[in-house]
mmCIF file of C-alpha atoms in Angstrom:
data_model
loop_
_atom_site.group_PDB
_atom_site.id
_atom_site.type_symbol
_atom_site.label_atom_id
_atom_site.label_comp_id
_atom_site.label_asym_id
_atom_site.label_seq_id
_atom_site.Cartn_x
_atom_site.Cartn_y
_atom_site.Cartn_z
ATOM 1 C CA VAL H 1 27.926 64.090 128.503
ATOM 2 C CA ALA H 2 27.974 67.696 129.662
ATOM 3 C CA VAL H 3 31.155 69.733 129.414
ATOM 4 C CA GLY H 4 31.144 71.530 132.742
ATOM 5 C CA PRO H 5 28.118 72.629 134.713
ATOM 6 C CA PRO H 6 25.115 73.943 132.743
ATOM 7 C CA GLY H 7 23.860 77.508 132.972
ATOM 8 C CA PHE H 8 27.192 79.332 133.085
ATOM 9 C CA SER H 9 25.947 82.414 131.190
ATOM 10 C CA THR H 10 24.308 85.304 133.030
ATOM 11 C CA GLY H 11 21.335 85.418 130.660
ATOM 12 C CA ALA H 12 19.842 84.041 127.460
ATOM 13 C CA VAL H 13 22.344 83.558 124.617
ATOM 14 C CA ASN H 14 22.292 83.707 120.810
ATOM 15 C CA PHE H 15 24.633 83.128 117.858
ATOM 16 C CA LEU H 16 26.786 80.464 119.499
ATOM 17 C CA SER H 17 30.116 79.523 117.931
ATOM 18 C CA LEU H 18 32.085 76.550 119.310
ATOM 19 C CA VAL H 19 35.720 75.697 118.535
ATOM 20 C CA VAL H 20 37.978 73.039 120.046
ATOM 21 C CA ALA H 21 41.686 73.907 119.802
ATOM 22 C CA ASP H 22 44.354 71.543 121.112
ATOM 23 C CA GLY H 23 41.719 69.792 123.220
ATOM 24 C CA THR H 24 40.365 72.999 124.792
ATOM 25 C CA PRO H 25 36.763 73.968 123.993
ATOM 26 C CA TYR H 26 36.067 77.688 123.379
ATOM 27 C CA LEU H 27 32.568 79.125 123.091
ATOM 28 C CA ALA H 28 31.450 82.551 121.869
ATOM 29 C CA TYR H 29 27.921 83.919 122.100
ATOM 30 C CA SER H 30 25.961 87.133 122.415
ATOM 31 C CA GLU H 31 24.362 87.492 125.837
ATOM 32 C CA SER H 32 21.002 89.122 126.570
ATOM 33 C CA GLN H 33 22.057 90.222 130.063
ATOM 34 C CA ASN H 34 24.632 92.602 128.532
ATOM 35 C CA ASP H 35 22.540 94.027 125.656
ATOM 36 C CA TYR H 36 23.615 91.116 123.415
ATOM 37 C CA SER H 37 27.314 91.905 123.659
ATOM 38 C CA ALA H 38 29.839 89.243 122.652
ATOM 39 C CA VAL H 39 31.253 86.895 125.280
ATOM 40 C CA VAL H 40 34.060 84.351 124.811
ATOM 41 C CA MET H 41 34.508 81.485 127.272
ATOM 42 C CA LYS H 42 36.889 78.540 127.472
ATOM 43 C CA TYR H 43 36.635 75.326 129.399
ATOM 44 C CA ASP H 44 39.526 74.919 131.863
ATOM 45 C CA GLY H 45 38.901 71.249 132.616
ATOM 46 C CA SER H 46 36.339 71.758 135.367
ATOM 47 C CA ARG H 47 34.400 74.948 134.538
ATOM 48 C CA TRP H 48 33.819 77.603 131.871
ATOM 49 C CA VAL H 49 35.866 80.790 132.377
ATOM 50 C CA ARG H 50 35.736 84.111 130.519
ATOM 51 C CA VAL H 51 38.498 84.965 128.086
ATOM 52 C CA GLY H 52 39.398 88.594 128.796
ATOM 53 C CA LEU H 53 37.125 91.381 129.944
ATOM 54 C CA HIS H 54 33.492 91.558 128.862
ATOM 55 C CA PRO H 55 31.321 92.828 127.398
ATOM 56 C CA LEU H 56 33.603 92.545 124.409
ATOM 57 C CA SER H 57 31.595 94.202 121.653
ATOM 58 C CA GLY H 58 29.721 96.909 123.516
ATOM 59 C CA ALA H 59 26.312 95.724 122.353
ATOM 60 C CA SER H 60 24.317 94.016 119.628
ATOM 61 C CA ALA H 61 26.780 91.363 118.388
ATOM 62 C CA TYR H 62 25.215 89.136 115.728
ATOM 63 C CA PHE H 63 26.391 86.195 113.596
ATOM 64 C CA LEU H 64 29.438 85.457 115.775
ATOM 65 C CA SER H 65 32.234 83.288 114.413
ATOM 66 C CA LEU H 66 35.100 82.145 116.623
ATOM 67 C CA ALA H 67 38.493 80.751 115.585
ATOM 68 C CA VAL H 68 41.607 79.843 117.564
ATOM 69 C CA ASP H 69 45.048 79.921 115.985
ATOM 70 C CA ASN H 70 48.068 78.663 117.917
ATOM 71 C CA GLY H 71 46.229 79.248 121.219
ATOM 72 C CA THR H 72 45.045 82.756 120.274
ATOM 73 C CA PRO H 73 41.263 83.289 120.062
ATOM 74 C CA TYR H 74 39.815 85.483 117.284
ATOM 75 C CA LEU H 75 36.195 86.601 117.094
ATOM 76 C CA ALA H 76 34.232 88.088 114.192
ATOM 77 C CA TYR H 77 30.721 89.501 114.472
ATOM 78 C CA SER H 78 28.263 91.800 112.746
ATOM 79 C CA ASP H 79 27.592 94.923 114.790
ATOM 80 C CA GLY H 80 23.866 95.609 115.074
ATOM 81 C CA LYS H 81 24.554 99.146 116.291
ATOM 82 C CA HIS H 82 26.634 99.933 113.173
ATOM 83 C CA LEU H 83 24.471 98.727 110.279
ATOM 84 C CA PHE H 84 25.587 95.098 110.765
ATOM 85 C CA LYS H 85 29.097 95.835 109.524
ATOM 86 C CA THR H 86 31.791 93.374 110.541
ATOM 87 C CA THR H 87 34.562 93.661 113.130
ATOM 88 C CA VAL H 88 37.244 91.092 114.007
ATOM 89 C CA TRP H 89 38.891 90.920 117.440
ATOM 90 C CA LYS H 90 41.989 89.078 118.667
ATOM 91 C CA TYR H 91 42.833 88.208 122.271
ATOM 92 C CA ASN H 92 46.465 89.011 122.965
ATOM 93 C CA GLY H 93 46.672 87.336 126.380
ATOM 94 C CA GLY H 94 45.778 90.429 128.361
ATOM 95 C CA ARG H 95 42.989 92.104 126.439
ATOM 96 C CA TRP H 96 40.921 92.022 123.265
ATOM 97 C CA ALA H 97 42.009 94.284 120.391
ATOM 98 C CA THR H 98 40.524 94.843 116.948
ATOM 99 C CA VAL H 99 42.209 93.358 113.902
ATOM 100 C CA GLY H 100 42.235 96.067 111.242
ATOM 101 C CA ARG H 101 39.403 98.579 111.158
ATOM 102 C CA ARG H 102 36.170 98.225 113.066
ATOM 103 C CA ASP H 103 33.052 97.846 110.914
ATOM 104 C CA PHE H 104 35.168 97.149 107.817
ATOM 105 C CA SER H 105 32.622 95.415 105.573
ATOM 106 C CA SER H 106 31.235 97.559 102.758
ATOM 107 C CA GLY H 107 27.694 96.934 103.968
ATOM 108 C CA ALA H 108 25.784 94.638 106.255
ATOM 109 C CA ALA H 109 27.362 91.192 106.676
ATOM 110 C CA TYR H 110 25.464 88.057 107.663
ATOM 111 C CA PHE H 111 26.316 84.414 108.473
ATOM 112 C CA LEU H 112 30.035 84.914 109.131
ATOM 113 C CA SER H 113 32.644 82.167 108.919
ATOM 114 C CA LEU H 114 36.098 82.966 110.335
ATOM 115 C CA ALA H 115 39.313 80.966 109.895
ATOM 116 C CA VAL H 116 42.828 81.955 110.950
ATOM 117 C CA ASP H 117 46.050 80.535 109.540
ATOM 118 C CA ARG H 118 49.398 81.506 111.074
ATOM 119 C CA GLY H 119 47.957 84.741 112.442
ATOM 120 C CA VAL H 120 46.177 85.734 109.231
ATOM 121 C CA PRO H 121 42.376 85.913 109.606
ATOM 122 C CA TYR H 122 40.136 84.953 106.680
ATOM 123 C CA LEU H 123 36.473 85.867 106.836
ATOM 124 C CA ALA H 124 33.626 84.769 104.585
ATOM 125 C CA PHE H 125 30.127 86.208 104.869
ATOM 126 C CA ASN H 126 26.954 86.888 102.985
ATOM 127 C CA GLY H 127 27.294 90.550 102.063
ATOM 128 C CA GLN H 128 24.342 92.853 101.676
ATOM 129 C CA HIS H 129 25.425 94.156 98.263
ATOM 130 C CA HIS H 130 27.333 91.351 96.545
ATOM 131 C CA GLY H 131 26.159 88.039 98.006
ATOM 132 C CA PRO H 132 29.072 85.875 99.175
ATOM 133 C CA GLU H 133 32.251 87.825 100.011
ATOM 134 C CA ALA H 134 35.608 86.841 101.455
ATOM 135 C CA SER H 135 38.292 88.936 103.081
ATOM 136 C CA ARG H 136 41.924 88.138 103.815
ATOM 137 C CA ARG H 137 43.518 90.001 106.694
ATOM 138 C CA ALA H 138 40.200 91.137 108.048
ATOM 139 C CA GLY H 139 39.852 94.879 107.934
ATOM 140 C CA THR H 140 41.083 95.190 104.343
ATOM 141 C CA PRO H 141 37.954 95.239 102.189
ATOM 142 C CA ARG H 142 37.836 92.980 99.126
ATOM 143 C CA LEU H 143 35.751 93.047 96.025
ATOM 144 C CA PRO H 144 34.041 89.911 94.719
ATOM 145 C CA GLY H 145 36.703 87.677 93.216
ATOM 146 C CA GLY H 146 39.228 88.577 95.927
ATOM 147 C CA ARG H 147 40.654 91.741 94.324
ATOM 148 C CA PRO H 148 41.387 94.691 96.617
ATOM 149 C CA PRO H 149 39.692 97.992 95.720
ATOM 150 C CA ARG H 150 41.815 100.318 93.568
ATOM 151 C CA GLY H 151 44.416 102.246 95.499
ATOM 152 C CA ARG H 152 44.587 99.677 98.310
ATOM 153 C CA ARG H 153 47.611 97.513 99.000
ATOM 154 C CA ARG H 154 47.326 93.780 99.564
#
């Protein structure tokens, strides 16, 4: 059974991430029509509608991962225009804003998995230099094993 009418994107899509929160489906993807920028949609019961203004990422969003916490969508992606470093965004009801620093991963990040608990984002990814990495409060880099780099607060 289809959820809404098919073909609601303006072009070909990649890196889909689907989340259902409190019965509402949300879908994130990168869209070819907008230079593969990130788009977030939600199903309003009869059709898919955009969440906030787009294009969200500017261009070249890869490995998208979407999470919704208490009705607030969060989106993580690797930025192809910035050496595949990772950025996390949060929708505050009126606009998208970055969570922490943009491009915060120490190197390229692939195959992202984002979770958010009580407003705290957690991001796991396959890092270019260390293999699997995880970050709490996205934007604060972590070393393997979860320790913050020296001189950084938790």
